[in-house]
Each structure stands twice: as C-alpha cells, then as structure tokens.
Amino acid sequence: MPRIFDKYLDRAKGVLRNNWTGSYTKPSPNLYPHQWNWDSGFIAIGKSHYDTRAAIAELDSLFAGQWANGMLPQIIFNPEVLGHYFPEPDFWQADRSPHCPRDRITSGITMPPIHAVAVEHIYDHATQRKDVLPFLRRIYPRLLSLHQYLYRERDPMDEGLVYIRHPWESGVDNSPAWDGSLKAIPVDRHALPSYSRRDLDHVSAEMRPSDDDYDRYVYLVDLFRNRDYNETAIREESPFLIQDPLFNSILCRANRSLVRIADIIGESADLPRSWVERTAEAIRTKLWCPDSRMFYPLDLVTGTLIHAETSSGFLPLFAGAATREQADILYGRLNSVSFCSLHQGNCYTIPNYDTRKEDFDRTNYWRGPVWININWMLTHGLKRYGYTLKADSLRRDLLQLPIRFGFREYFDSFSGRGYGSEDFSWTAALFIDLVEEFYREDRPRRRAKKILRSLMTPGRTLNSGTEEPSCPPGELAGELMKSIRSMRDSFYDTERGLVDYEALKGSDRFRDYRVLTNGLRDFDPGNLRGHTDRLAFWVNLYNTLVVDAIVSTGVQRSVLTYPGFFHKISYAIGGRNFSLDDVEHGILRGNRRGPFYPFGPFRPWDRRKKWMVEEPDPRVHFALVCGSRSCAPIDYYDPARIDLQMDEAARAFVNSSEVLVFPEEGRVLLSEIFRWYAGDFGGRSGVIDFISRYLAEDETRDFLLHRGKHLEFEYLFYDWDLNRWGR
C-alpha cells in the first residue's frame, strides 16, 4: 500500500481513537459530544477493518439506548457532558414515553437505519468470523425490532414506505427538500418554548441552518413531547410527515443485510426478505417522477412529491431499488454539470444539491457541499449497477478530500475546502473503509512459482478451427472490424468498462467472429494501408483476443489465474503466432520489453518485426484492455477517429483514481502502468508532462508543471479482478 495511505490511515484511526469516550465514539471533539445514531453505524464500518471489538462495542453502546417499541434514538446522551449542545434531555423530555429506556437518556426521534449494513461489514472483515457469531445472534433481534418499529409505526398505508416526522430524522437536516414543508408550518415565535442554539458557538452561522429552520425544528419537538411520543397522536397532528428516498433506500439496503445476517446465524429470513422487495417496489413506483425522471420525497400532508434536486434522489441506487431504466436515467442526471460530471475538473463529486440552482450554497451544511457518507453510499450504488467509471471518480474525490483538506465534516463542492467540525469521525471511518476496500495491499505473490507454472503450460492457439470465412482475403480486416464493433454494441458496456462474457460466449456474433479469426492464418498484415488503419486493427484485435481468451479458457476471477495468459494464448496471423505480449510489446510498442522481461518479444531475425507500428504512442496503454478492473475500459477503436479516441481514453484514465495528486504532501500516486512503462512516456519528466496534458483540474496541473522535479512518486495496487458485467 502506498505510504501516503499508511500515513493517513494512521491519522484516521487517530481521529477515531481521540473521539472515543470509553463506550462510544463522538462524531467530533466539540460540536457533537454525545453518541449519534447513524454516525455510529458509519464509524463501526471503518473500525471493522482493524478493530472488531471496538466496532462491536460501538453498536452495543448505541443499541443499549433502544426504546422498548424498537425505535433507535437519534442521540444517546452522555450525562457527564451535558450543557454543551441543544436540544438536550431537558428539552426532549423523552421520558414522557412509556417506551423510553430508564437507564439511558435519549432524544425522541430516530435516523436512517444503516446499522445492519455495519453489522454485515463487521462480520465480513473479522479475522475469525466464528468469533463474531455471538454478536450477530445478540444484535439481530434488536435490528429486527428496529425495522419492525419502522414498518409498524411509520408505514400507515402498509405499502413498504416509512415516513420521517422531523428533518433531523433524515440525516440531511436543512436540505432544500424540506423548505416548503417547513415554511408551511405556522409558527408563533412567542408561543415557542424558549431555547438557545449552541451550534453557532462552534461553527459560523453561514454554514448552519437558519433561525427560521430552528424555530420549526423546535416546534416539532414540542409537538412530540406534548403527545408523550405517542406515534398515533403524532401522525394525526404532525405537519411534517415525509416519505424520504434517502431514508427508505437505506432501510431497503439494510433489509438486504438483515436477510444475510439471518442466514448466517440460522434464523428465518422470510420477514426481512419480504421487506426488501416491498420497499424496493414502493420506492421505484411511488417516489419516482416519470416527468422529471428523478426520485423525490413525498409529503404525506399534501400528498405531493417534493421536486428538490438533491443527492438523496440518487440513493435508490444504493438500495438496488431502481429499475435498470431508472438507473440509466439517474446516471445521466448524476453525471452532469448539476452534480459535477466526469472529468469536469472544477468540482468534487457529488454535491448535495444541484449546483445550477439559485439557492445552491457551497458552504452551508446540506445545501450544496460534498458529504463523505452520502458519496460513500453512492459509490456502492454506482458499482451495484455497473457504473464503474463514475464510482471510481467518486472514490478518487473521497480519498483526496480528507488527505488534502483534513477529516472535516463536509467539503466545498468546488474548492474542496473543509467546513464544519474538524476531526469528524465518520469522515475518518469511511476513509479507512475506502482505502482498505479499494487500495488494499497487494498480497505478496509467489512469482517464482507462477513463472514455473507458466513455463509448464502449453501454448494455445485460439483460431485453429476448420470453418473458413466466406469473405475474400482482401476484405478480412474490414469484416473483422465490423464483427468486433458488433460485439461491442451487444456485449460491451463502454460506459462502465465491463464485458458480458457469459452472454457473449453463446452468441451468434461471437461464433461469427471466431470463424473470421480462422482467416487470419493466411492474412498478410502488410496489406493494411495507413498508420491509423494498422493501429486500429492491432488495438482492436488485441482487445478482442483478450475477450476471446477469457471466454475460451473459462477465466472467472482474474486473468492471472491462467498461467502465462499474456504469452501462452495466441492467434495465428500470416503464418506466425501472435500472443498478447507479441501484439502489445512487439507490434504496438516497437519491440520494447515488457515488465519483468529482459528483452522485447521479437528477435533480430523475426519476420514479424516488419509489421510493427511506426512511432509507438504511449496513449496506447489506455486503449489496450487486459480484462481487469485497473485496465482501461474496453471500446472499439475506429481508424477514422482513433486519435481522438485515444486522447479521450488517456484523459479518462488520468482523471480517474489511478492518478492522485496531493499538492500539500508533495506526492503523486500513480497506476503501475506509469512505472512499468515509464520509458514509453519519456521517463519521470515525461510522465509528469503526460499527466499534466490531460488533467482536468487547472490548479493541480499547474502544480505538477512547477513542482514536478521535487515530487515523490508512489504506485497504486493494480486490481487484476475480472471486468465482468453483471456479477
């Protein structure tokens, strides 16, 4: 793992350690001194990677404050630090409820139920999973009780959608989505209970909810306590009852975790399994606006959707609740200038609110900034639906922001500057999760053993069939390119960089392509006319040979599981065999040696040298596909457009998480491609010039050009997992 990640992992763990009170983790050192509901869920996710006991203790402490009716409170108060936050127990008066615990003091509302997801993380990352089973058996009934409370008390129409009754329950307190519903509440300030805000003692007023918002927050709390927290009475009188896509999406995703936990401990999963589909169906039908093509909250008081363009509308991706069509539409909205599109360069993804709205505010709490927890969930949602390029872009920003601007509560969506509380716990915790999940340390490989296995593996020529193509030899190259383009259209997802290998394997298009490759045995590559024709032919053939090899050898997890994948599998072309290494290092790189090889693939007398592409282009590294996640995404390269396409491929790669620049640290983190092929770029200075040419961020580009000689390079783990579509 790169040293910079080691360094900041230590810092992130230090934030959590310093915020630990002995029984729970404070969200931050000053502004939030008590235990918060979904904060502890995210904190447990981060701790699950390195301290299972601490992650378990976090959730045990939280659930010790669960109400008898199953509600898990927004806050569990620490009696030793009262007097520094508003509202505190004297204002909530939660003990008016017969369900409130008598040995804990709590608030009277709840928050998004992320906790089953956290429990699943604890199990998945435990060194000894069997040691975690007692915890799973202990926590499962409490998780089930929480979800039962929500469906029993907050789903009055028994449709699978629950409502929130206070903006704080949404987790996105002063979201623009709540403006209309709050303003509709007639509030007489003189009739309100007296109160004094404490948040402005720690944070500038421009970053926090307004006094008008707080008046309505207080009005609702006063209503709840005067009704003794009786859910039926509150439902009948509350002016704020909203079915929120964020809350319900997290509930739906947590139901999926409940099903898995039940299966692990041998409990019946029938009830949570029924909730999964019922809630997913309700989200995609009732909260979807077919005209605006977006998910919105629904105000149960007015019976109308709230048309507010916030990131909460994308959370059905996290739940897996959106249909394929809805997901594609959402992606178009999410990957736009409204929410910072791919490679836009002047922003960080994904701001909480549409940046084009007049009331967008890049510094104010939930009215514009970037929040780590929302983007963490969206990263998982995008991956679920296969939008790997965008998910990768989010990861890039989520790693950069804490390293460059500190473990802050939230971040400016354009400058990246951190706002709100410093040393914020869920920012640190989810940073840990991101690093551990996506930049895990490459396990030491027994290279000598792999080389020996490779040497012992016989070569395999894939185009050895008996059926000959029907086209004349002079038309073979063109027919091959048409066939490759046809397979691209049907089986490659170029937006997501994935291949549907299973569907491809049994298709007529693949069979027709394989017949055409038989004609390559008598094909003369010297007949290819012009540099771009030759370049496109070899790039497309390389990429399709990779796909053919994966399908033909039955690779399931990684191309590295097949010994000698890149130099043992080949096509016969013009009477000579061409392996993937021969095409890449011999033809396209001018017979330069590949990583871990002492020489180029072609000896001085090798007749294949005459077919090498003139003037090797380093951009080819971002056009060639190795069937793995860290490779460039697969595409078809058109001879008429290949220069533009290779430019686009280079720009996409440089602006992905394969290139991370940290000006404050004087470090650059790069894909191994830039180490393995540094000579192709012209050495260290050439690498810097190349990256600078394609970086979308002006400030980072200028920094590289002026400080390049003094920067420290580190290299990222190369993910060889298969780029399979639909796993």
XYZ file of C-alpha atoms in Angstrom:
727
model
C 0.000 0.000 0.000
C 1.387 3.485 -0.832
C 2.990 5.175 2.157
C 0.676 8.165 1.951
C -2.280 5.875 2.595
C -0.445 4.279 5.520
C 0.158 7.742 6.927
C -3.444 8.891 6.584
C -4.868 5.594 7.738
C -2.929 6.189 10.938
C -4.331 9.709 11.150
C -7.879 8.495 10.516
C -7.519 5.873 13.233
C -6.130 8.614 15.472
C -9.286 10.687 14.911
C -11.446 7.761 15.970
C -9.184 6.994 18.913
C -9.250 10.596 20.150
C -13.042 10.775 19.797
C -13.543 7.528 21.710
C -15.085 8.144 25.130
C -14.661 4.673 26.578
C -18.073 3.449 25.455
C -18.807 5.221 22.157
C -17.186 7.493 19.565
C -18.157 11.156 19.458
C -18.864 12.467 15.959
C -16.393 15.284 16.635
C -14.418 16.677 19.571
C -16.557 19.755 20.299
C -19.855 20.314 18.496
C -21.208 16.774 18.925
C -20.250 15.402 22.368
C -22.867 12.614 22.580
C -23.487 9.402 20.614
C -25.308 9.838 17.315
C -27.325 7.129 15.638
C -26.147 6.743 12.033
C -22.742 8.223 12.850
C -22.033 5.157 14.985
C -23.101 2.920 12.100
C -20.568 4.524 9.754
C -17.938 4.558 12.494
C -18.408 0.818 13.054
C -17.903 0.229 9.325
C -14.495 1.919 9.473
C -13.449 0.187 12.689
C -14.481 -3.206 11.303
C -11.304 -3.242 9.201
C -8.849 -3.088 12.093
C -10.598 -3.488 15.470
C -13.554 -5.869 15.526
C -14.096 -5.472 19.261
C -14.261 -1.688 19.019
C -16.735 -1.886 16.116
C -18.946 -4.229 18.132
C -18.687 -2.024 21.228
C -19.805 0.973 19.157
C -23.056 -0.696 18.156
C -23.640 -2.370 21.521
C -23.431 1.045 23.165
C -25.872 2.532 20.670
C -28.432 -0.263 20.934
C -28.315 -0.072 24.723
C -30.425 3.062 24.236
C -33.036 1.398 22.020
C -36.613 2.025 23.070
C -38.910 -0.825 24.055
C -41.014 -0.263 20.917
C -37.892 -0.791 18.768
C -37.082 2.834 17.947
C -33.353 3.556 17.904
C -32.915 7.178 19.052
C -31.063 9.836 17.122
C -28.936 10.650 20.200
C -27.848 8.733 23.285
C -26.836 11.461 25.738
C -23.750 11.296 27.923
C -24.822 12.716 31.313
C -21.235 13.753 32.069
C -21.044 16.293 29.222
C -24.452 17.945 29.290
C -24.715 21.683 28.804
C -22.827 21.975 25.521
C -25.458 21.022 22.943
C -29.037 21.900 22.027
C -31.512 20.300 22.357
C -30.547 18.157 25.335
C -32.631 15.827 27.587
C -34.405 18.610 29.447
C -35.847 19.792 26.164
C -36.642 16.407 24.640
C -38.331 15.049 27.781
C -38.215 11.616 26.159
C -39.034 10.007 29.489
C -42.659 11.035 28.861
C -42.837 7.975 26.613
C -43.511 4.605 28.281
C -41.102 3.073 25.736
C -38.092 5.193 26.650
C -35.299 3.263 28.437
C -34.924 4.129 32.125
C -31.165 3.597 32.270
C -30.319 5.823 29.277
C -31.255 9.373 28.312
C -32.130 9.864 24.680
C -33.761 12.088 22.112
C -37.256 11.258 20.827
C -36.614 10.735 17.111
C -34.615 8.269 15.010
C -32.254 8.382 11.992
C -31.583 6.343 8.799
C -31.098 2.674 9.807
C -27.633 1.942 8.403
C -26.809 -0.406 11.284
C -27.497 -3.803 9.691
C -25.107 -2.804 6.898
C -22.497 -2.025 9.567
C -23.054 -5.391 11.247
C -22.545 -7.118 7.905
C -19.237 -5.236 7.487
C -18.110 -6.357 10.944
C -18.750 -9.978 10.028
C -17.106 -9.710 6.599
C -13.906 -8.135 7.910
C -13.468 -10.119 11.115
C -10.239 -12.103 11.241
C -12.130 -15.006 12.807
C -15.744 -14.869 11.657
C -16.836 -17.554 14.097
C -15.860 -15.260 16.972
C -18.369 -12.673 15.704
C -21.331 -15.077 15.639
C -22.338 -14.426 19.293
C -22.536 -10.714 18.485
C -24.650 -11.401 15.389
C -27.040 -13.559 17.417
C -27.270 -10.842 20.080
C -27.740 -7.870 17.740
C -30.049 -9.477 15.173
C -33.228 -9.323 17.325
C -32.502 -5.652 18.057
C -32.020 -4.874 14.360
C -35.196 -6.735 13.531
C -37.071 -4.830 16.240
C -35.865 -1.503 14.797
C -37.131 -2.385 11.333
C -40.398 -3.735 12.751
C -40.933 -0.439 14.566
C -40.447 1.496 11.326
C -42.891 -0.628 9.345
C -45.418 -0.806 12.204
C -45.414 2.862 13.270
C -44.169 4.751 10.215
C -45.887 2.930 7.341
C -49.563 3.807 7.889
C -50.685 2.538 4.491
C -48.732 -0.727 4.790
C -47.066 -0.113 1.431
C -43.427 -0.635 2.364
C -42.540 3.071 2.665
C -41.869 4.652 6.046
C -42.081 8.340 6.848
C -39.875 10.697 8.821
C -41.520 13.180 11.178
C -38.633 15.597 11.692
C -35.937 16.899 9.305
C -33.277 15.630 11.712
C -34.521 12.085 11.146
C -33.492 12.330 7.504
C -29.843 12.888 8.437
C -29.762 15.784 5.935
C -31.154 18.339 8.365
C -31.583 21.530 6.362
C -31.875 20.018 2.899
C -33.660 22.253 0.383
C -36.157 19.395 0.095
C -37.680 20.381 3.443
C -38.029 24.115 2.755
C -41.606 24.074 1.514
C -42.909 21.699 4.169
C -41.250 23.672 6.960
C -42.433 27.049 5.693
C -45.984 25.714 5.616
C -45.850 25.292 9.402
C -47.337 28.419 11.028
C -45.014 29.265 13.910
C -45.581 31.961 16.513
C -42.133 32.604 17.973
C -43.647 33.997 21.148
C -45.528 30.734 21.697
C -42.453 28.571 21.163
C -40.593 27.163 24.162
C -37.553 29.257 24.996
C -34.316 27.879 23.578
C -30.736 28.874 22.830
C -28.770 27.442 19.939
C -25.337 26.042 20.828
C -24.105 25.044 17.369
C -23.138 28.621 16.499
C -20.670 28.607 19.406
C -18.512 26.277 17.300
C -19.384 26.914 13.644
C -20.077 30.028 11.566
C -23.769 30.827 11.069
C -23.331 30.830 7.281
C -22.618 27.096 7.440
C -25.632 26.117 9.559
C -29.437 26.001 9.362
C -31.221 29.335 9.749
C -33.053 30.561 12.860
C -36.348 30.098 10.974
C -35.438 26.465 10.417
C -34.606 26.045 14.090
C -37.934 27.536 15.133
C -39.681 24.813 13.190
C -37.339 22.105 14.474
C -38.262 23.214 17.995
C -41.965 23.406 17.124
C -41.938 19.752 16.057
C -40.023 18.559 19.123
C -42.501 20.428 21.313
C -45.367 18.685 19.488
C -43.801 15.265 20.035
C -43.156 15.697 23.743
C -46.615 17.150 24.338
C -48.041 13.992 22.766
C -45.816 11.837 25.007
C -44.161 10.476 21.866
C -47.307 8.530 21.020
C -46.857 7.661 17.340
C -50.577 7.581 16.564
C -51.190 11.010 18.089
C -48.146 12.457 16.345
C -49.221 11.023 12.991
C -52.645 12.619 13.334
C -51.308 16.101 14.151
C -47.805 16.469 12.738
C -47.479 18.946 9.846
C -44.254 17.196 8.780
C -44.665 13.598 7.556
C -42.455 12.751 4.592
C -41.540 9.541 2.788
C -37.891 10.220 2.036
C -35.971 8.323 -0.698
C -32.733 8.507 1.313
C -34.238 7.058 4.493
C -36.191 4.374 2.646
C -33.259 3.439 0.420
C -31.030 2.887 3.436
C -33.818 0.878 5.047
C -34.143 -1.253 1.908
C -30.387 -1.832 1.717
C -30.310 -2.665 5.440
C -33.088 -5.204 4.876
C -30.777 -6.983 2.439
C -28.133 -7.111 5.174
C -30.726 -8.447 7.625
C -31.505 -11.299 5.240
C -27.836 -12.246 5.068
C -27.330 -11.982 8.832
C -30.360 -14.203 9.414
C -28.957 -16.778 7.005
C -25.562 -16.709 8.738
C -26.987 -17.369 12.215
C -29.633 -19.825 11.066
C -32.695 -17.651 11.647
C -35.634 -17.379 9.276
C -35.068 -14.568 6.778
C -38.643 -14.591 5.455
C -39.694 -11.326 7.105
C -36.725 -9.123 6.070
C -36.778 -10.758 2.627
C -40.401 -9.679 2.194
C -39.475 -6.143 3.247
C -36.699 -5.906 0.645
C -38.912 -6.283 -2.401
C -41.917 -4.440 -0.946
C -39.857 -1.354 -0.126
C -37.903 -1.509 -3.379
C -41.127 -1.711 -5.368
C -42.681 1.178 -3.413
C -39.584 3.351 -3.953
C -39.450 2.776 -7.701
C -43.171 3.378 -8.184
C -44.344 5.927 -5.629
C -41.220 8.092 -5.246
C -40.299 8.150 -8.935
C -41.492 11.103 -11.000
C -41.802 9.964 -14.647
C -41.959 13.557 -15.891
C -38.893 14.877 -14.055
C -37.247 11.423 -14.202
C -35.946 11.578 -10.653
C -36.713 10.143 -7.205
C -38.243 12.688 -4.830
C -39.592 12.780 -1.257
C -43.350 12.562 -0.900
C -45.126 14.895 1.531
C -47.923 12.864 3.129
C -49.589 16.043 4.419
C -50.123 17.469 0.929
C -49.940 14.168 -0.955
C -47.435 15.565 -3.458
C -43.848 14.858 -4.474
C -41.272 17.437 -3.395
C -39.346 18.416 -6.517
C -35.970 19.209 -4.975
C -32.855 18.207 -6.917
C -30.732 16.742 -4.125
C -28.335 13.809 -3.960
C -30.899 11.932 -1.862
C -32.742 11.224 -5.100
C -29.849 9.010 -6.221
C -29.857 6.773 -3.123
C -32.208 4.159 -4.653
C -29.031 3.052 -6.464
C -27.544 2.146 -3.078
C -30.668 0.159 -2.231
C -30.792 -1.659 -5.539
C -34.364 -0.378 -5.764
C -34.132 1.441 -9.105
C -35.011 -0.420 -12.289
C -32.337 -0.698 -14.967
C -34.068 2.039 -16.960
C -34.376 4.302 -13.903
C -30.711 3.717 -13.065
C -29.624 4.762 -16.555
C -31.735 7.913 -16.307
C -30.388 8.693 -12.836
C -26.842 8.222 -14.062
C -27.429 10.810 -16.776
C -28.584 13.298 -14.129
C -25.888 12.395 -11.635
C -23.099 12.581 -14.230
C -23.916 16.127 -15.337
C -22.746 19.631 -14.512
C -25.572 19.810 -11.961
C -23.746 17.317 -9.763
C -20.188 17.544 -11.191
C -19.718 15.365 -14.253
C -16.840 13.053 -15.048
C -13.621 14.997 -15.703
C -15.361 18.366 -15.276
C -12.260 19.440 -13.438
C -13.533 22.349 -11.344
C -15.592 20.463 -8.778
C -15.805 17.471 -6.482
C -18.489 14.822 -6.709
C -21.202 14.640 -5.654
C -22.517 17.882 -4.143
C -25.639 17.508 -2.053
C -27.679 19.897 -4.192
C -27.920 20.839 -7.864
C -25.135 23.375 -8.428
C -27.198 25.241 -11.035
C -29.982 26.168 -8.609
C -30.146 29.784 -7.450
C -30.199 28.764 -3.791
C -27.249 26.371 -4.122
C -24.783 27.180 -1.327
C -21.361 25.555 -1.439
C -20.639 26.201 2.253
C -23.978 25.681 4.000
C -24.400 22.260 5.616
C -26.815 20.204 3.457
C -27.465 22.885 0.842
C -24.541 22.255 -1.513
C -21.325 20.825 -0.037
C -19.892 17.348 -0.547
C -20.582 14.843 2.241
C -18.430 11.742 2.562
C -21.172 9.419 3.826
C -23.607 10.209 1.004
C -20.899 9.722 -1.601
C -19.732 6.517 0.060
C -23.232 5.104 -0.377
C -23.454 6.394 -3.939
C -20.125 4.761 -4.763
C -21.573 1.415 -3.726
C -24.789 2.166 -5.615
C -22.953 3.027 -8.818
C -20.900 -0.146 -8.529
C -24.078 -2.174 -7.966
C -25.415 -1.003 -11.332
C -22.029 -1.290 -13.028
C -21.144 2.394 -13.421
C -17.553 1.680 -12.500
C -16.007 4.760 -14.124
C -18.198 7.145 -12.135
C -17.797 5.083 -8.964
C -14.051 5.302 -9.486
C -14.294 9.067 -9.906
C -16.164 9.334 -6.601
C -13.549 7.208 -4.844
C -10.851 9.474 -6.205
C -12.509 12.534 -4.674
C -13.331 10.769 -1.394
C -9.669 9.854 -0.974
C -8.358 13.257 -2.000
C -10.609 15.434 0.134
C -9.573 14.188 3.614
C -5.901 13.965 2.645
C -5.784 17.447 1.171
C -8.236 19.300 3.418
C -8.465 17.302 6.636
C -11.032 14.962 8.164
C -13.735 17.613 8.117
C -17.488 17.285 8.490
C -18.142 18.294 4.871
C -16.339 19.933 1.960
C -16.715 22.753 -0.529
C -18.001 21.245 -3.759
C -15.704 23.430 -5.876
C -12.577 24.306 -3.896
C -12.567 21.197 -1.691
C -12.049 23.284 1.429
C -13.231 21.553 4.599
C -16.091 23.018 6.636
C -17.965 22.270 9.835
C -16.338 20.242 12.596
C -12.728 19.165 12.432
C -11.639 15.567 13.092
C -15.057 14.293 12.091
C -15.453 10.625 12.922
C -17.481 9.286 10.017
C -15.168 11.025 7.536
C -12.226 9.225 9.127
C -14.089 5.909 9.349
C -15.281 5.858 5.750
C -11.845 6.957 4.544
C -10.496 3.829 6.237
C -13.117 1.702 4.511
C -12.359 3.213 1.101
C -8.618 2.692 1.423
C -8.938 -0.843 2.730
C -11.523 -1.872 0.145
C -10.205 -0.242 -2.999
C -6.488 0.194 -2.367
C -5.818 -2.861 -0.281
C -2.260 -4.006 -0.118
C -1.352 -6.387 -2.877
C -0.737 -9.740 -1.258
C 2.796 -10.988 -1.896
C 2.747 -13.240 -4.919
C 4.940 -16.263 -5.262
C 6.366 -15.057 -8.543
C 8.890 -17.910 -8.981
C 6.119 -20.479 -8.645
C 3.947 -18.610 -11.144
C 6.776 -18.378 -13.662
C 7.390 -22.110 -13.338
C 3.680 -22.860 -13.857
C 3.698 -20.551 -16.872
C 6.667 -22.349 -18.434
C 4.962 -25.692 -17.954
C 1.683 -24.510 -19.519
C 1.428 -25.406 -23.225
C 0.711 -22.681 -25.729
C -2.817 -22.358 -27.086
C -3.767 -21.006 -30.493
C -7.392 -19.927 -30.473
C -8.051 -19.628 -34.225
C -7.461 -23.273 -35.131
C -10.980 -24.093 -36.303
C -11.809 -25.809 -39.577
C -14.534 -23.448 -40.830
C -13.228 -20.769 -43.178
C -14.734 -17.279 -43.525
C -16.843 -16.603 -46.598
C -15.347 -13.173 -47.316
C -12.409 -12.737 -49.739
C -8.959 -12.406 -48.062
C -8.726 -8.776 -49.092
C -11.882 -7.955 -47.134
C -10.970 -9.903 -43.976
C -9.611 -6.948 -41.983
C -12.727 -4.891 -42.648
C -15.047 -7.780 -41.797
C -13.154 -8.450 -38.576
C -13.517 -4.822 -37.537
C -17.254 -4.913 -38.304
C -17.583 -8.076 -36.232
C -15.675 -6.582 -33.311
C -17.812 -3.436 -33.474
C -20.962 -5.579 -33.489
C -19.831 -7.449 -30.366
C -19.015 -4.103 -28.726
C -22.547 -2.881 -29.342
C -24.124 -6.023 -27.863
C -21.819 -7.255 -25.126
C -19.502 -4.420 -24.046
C -20.608 -1.694 -21.681
C -18.161 1.049 -22.614
C -19.603 3.492 -20.062
C -18.781 1.055 -17.291
C -15.782 -0.715 -18.820
C -17.370 -4.176 -18.473
C -17.953 -7.216 -20.668
C -20.862 -9.668 -20.509
C -18.719 -12.742 -21.045
C -21.497 -15.240 -20.380
C -23.899 -13.754 -22.927
C -21.086 -13.328 -25.442
C -19.986 -16.953 -25.159
C -23.152 -18.450 -26.592
C -23.967 -15.741 -29.115
C -24.060 -15.953 -32.920
C -21.956 -12.786 -33.105
C -19.119 -14.437 -31.184
C -19.362 -17.582 -33.318
C -19.179 -15.475 -36.496
C -16.172 -13.610 -35.116
C -14.381 -16.878 -34.313
C -14.911 -18.066 -37.901
C -13.406 -14.822 -39.186
C -10.323 -15.276 -36.979
C -9.649 -18.563 -38.774
C -8.979 -16.462 -41.847
C -6.170 -14.656 -40.033
C -3.946 -17.704 -40.578
C -3.489 -16.670 -44.233
C -3.852 -12.932 -43.682
C -0.986 -10.597 -44.587
C -0.895 -7.620 -42.123
C 1.262 -5.831 -44.674
C -1.893 -5.227 -46.702
C -3.143 -2.785 -44.049
C -2.858 0.702 -45.513
C -2.015 3.758 -43.456
C -0.899 4.283 -39.872
C -4.378 4.665 -38.381
C -5.681 1.528 -40.104
C -2.771 -0.506 -38.754
C -3.048 0.991 -35.282
C -6.804 0.408 -35.036
C -6.500 -3.127 -36.381
C -3.908 -4.213 -33.813
C -5.536 -2.422 -30.870
C -8.966 -3.919 -31.619
C -7.502 -7.345 -32.298
C -5.549 -7.278 -29.023
C -8.623 -6.314 -27.021
C -10.775 -8.957 -28.674
C -8.098 -11.631 -28.241
C -8.245 -10.856 -24.505
C -12.024 -11.315 -24.520
C -11.758 -14.484 -26.646
C -9.095 -15.880 -24.302
C -11.204 -15.220 -21.195
C -14.237 -16.916 -22.749
C -12.266 -19.819 -24.244
C -10.251 -20.632 -21.115
C -13.157 -20.153 -18.714
C -11.420 -17.499 -16.590
C -13.820 -16.495 -13.814
C -11.968 -14.333 -11.315
C -8.764 -12.968 -12.846
C -6.614 -13.464 -15.936
C -3.725 -14.152 -13.555
C -5.320 -17.449 -12.635
C -4.389 -18.776 -16.103
C -0.604 -19.361 -16.162
C 1.054 -17.372 -18.922
C -2.192 -15.738 -20.052
C -0.415 -12.948 -21.926
C 2.255 -15.001 -23.703
C 0.788 -18.510 -23.990
C -2.512 -17.688 -25.731
C -2.318 -16.511 -29.331
C -3.819 -16.075 -32.774
C -2.077 -17.437 -35.854
C -1.668 -14.498 -38.258
C 0.052 -14.734 -41.621
C 1.787 -17.969 -40.768
C 3.133 -16.721 -37.426
C 1.692 -16.918 -33.917
C 0.968 -13.657 -32.071
C 0.426 -13.737 -28.327
C -0.949 -10.769 -26.420
C 2.623 -9.873 -25.402
C 3.690 -10.069 -29.053
C 0.962 -7.649 -30.113
C 1.420 -5.216 -27.236
C 5.186 -5.144 -26.774
C 6.248 -6.230 -30.254
C 3.788 -4.614 -32.663
C 2.384 -1.638 -30.744
C 5.388 -0.676 -28.579
C 8.110 -1.103 -31.159
C 9.536 -4.371 -29.761
C 10.229 -2.956 -26.312
C 10.490 -5.297 -23.385
C 7.501 -5.742 -21.140
C 7.505 -5.660 -17.342
C 9.592 -8.472 -15.822
C 11.067 -9.437 -19.227
C 14.730 -8.777 -20.172
C 14.126 -8.372 -23.921
C 11.499 -7.435 -26.468
C 9.442 -10.350 -27.866
C 10.924 -10.257 -31.395
C 14.475 -11.454 -32.045
C 16.547 -9.598 -34.716
C 15.685 -12.161 -37.375
C 11.959 -12.292 -36.553
C 9.894 -11.601 -39.693
C 7.064 -10.193 -37.568
C 9.103 -7.029 -36.982
C 8.127 -5.713 -40.398
C 4.551 -5.287 -39.175
C 5.396 -3.096 -36.177
C 3.501 0.175 -35.866
C 5.710 3.155 -36.595
C 6.258 5.723 -33.835
C 4.813 3.940 -30.772
C 2.295 6.107 -28.941
C 2.156 5.930 -25.096
C -1.585 6.600 -25.243
C -1.968 3.003 -26.403
C -1.639 1.907 -22.758
C -5.072 3.429 -22.111
C -6.641 1.805 -25.159
C -5.449 -1.755 -24.526
C -7.656 -3.899 -22.312
C -6.266 -6.654 -20.096
C -9.619 -7.915 -18.836
C -9.081 -6.390 -15.403
C -10.528 -3.544 -13.348
C -7.353 -1.451 -13.326
C -7.062 -1.614 -17.123
C -8.555 0.909 -19.458
C -12.281 0.374 -20.180
C -12.985 -1.635 -23.321
C -14.121 0.061 -26.518
C -13.945 -0.252 -30.299
C -11.375 1.992 -31.988
C -12.397 3.428 -35.344
C -9.499 4.148 -37.764
C -11.129 7.463 -38.701
C -11.389 8.565 -35.044
C -8.644 6.657 -33.268
C -6.505 9.707 -32.472
C -9.455 11.433 -30.785
C -10.490 8.198 -29.060
C -7.008 7.604 -27.675
C -6.982 11.178 -26.393
C -10.309 10.526 -24.657
C -9.010 7.262 -23.208
C -5.891 8.958 -21.828
C -7.937 11.798 -20.352
C -10.353 9.366 -18.681
C -7.507 7.360 -17.150
C -5.541 10.361 -15.893
C -8.665 11.783 -14.247
C -9.568 8.511 -12.537
C -8.402 7.182 -9.175
C -5.387 5.701 -10.993
C -3.767 9.158 -10.742
C -3.934 11.066 -7.446
C -2.053 14.311 -6.872
C -1.609 15.679 -3.347
C -0.007 19.140 -3.560
C 0.034 19.578 0.225
C 2.041 16.364 0.578
C 4.267 16.821 -2.451
C 3.257 13.339 -3.645
C 1.750 11.774 -6.702
C 0.086 8.347 -6.600
C 0.095 6.611 -9.949
C -1.045 3.442 -11.624
C 1.665 0.828 -12.014
C 1.360 1.461 -15.768
C 3.452 4.614 -15.312
C 6.165 2.608 -13.560
C 6.131 -0.423 -15.835
C 6.250 1.722 -18.980
C 7.986 4.877 -17.778
C 10.311 4.767 -20.797
C 7.356 4.981 -23.185
C 6.436 8.333 -21.640
C 9.977 9.665 -21.661
C 10.943 8.898 -18.078
C 9.858 10.735 -14.955
C 9.619 14.168 -16.563
C 7.703 12.701 -19.488
C 5.208 11.080 -17.130
C 4.600 14.439 -15.441
C 4.189 16.196 -18.784
C 1.797 13.495 -19.999
C -0.368 13.643 -16.890
C -0.377 17.444 -16.907
C -1.561 17.451 -20.511
C -4.703 15.522 -19.639
C -5.562 16.615 -16.091
C -8.895 18.398 -15.884
C -8.014 20.374 -12.742
C -6.164 23.588 -13.608
C -4.592 24.130 -10.181
C -3.305 20.566 -9.957
C -1.917 20.752 -13.480
C -0.063 23.980 -12.717
C 1.283 22.479 -9.523
C 2.630 19.440 -11.382
C 4.335 21.525 -14.022
C 6.038 23.803 -11.474
C 6.898 21.245 -8.799
C 7.299 18.075 -10.818
C 11.029 17.678 -10.234
C 10.558 17.657 -6.456
C 7.558 15.355 -6.215
C 7.646 11.906 -4.691
C 6.058 9.172 -6.776
C 4.194 6.225 -5.262
C 2.357 3.484 -7.089
C -1.093 2.073 -6.523
C -2.191 -1.522 -6.185
C -3.133 -2.920 -9.600
C -6.519 -4.639 -9.441
C -6.456 -7.735 -11.663
C -10.021 -8.816 -10.819
C -12.028 -9.597 -13.944
C -14.031 -6.778 -15.543
C -17.127 -8.936 -15.621
C -20.500 -7.360 -16.404
C -23.422 -8.461 -14.267
C -21.609 -10.213 -11.421
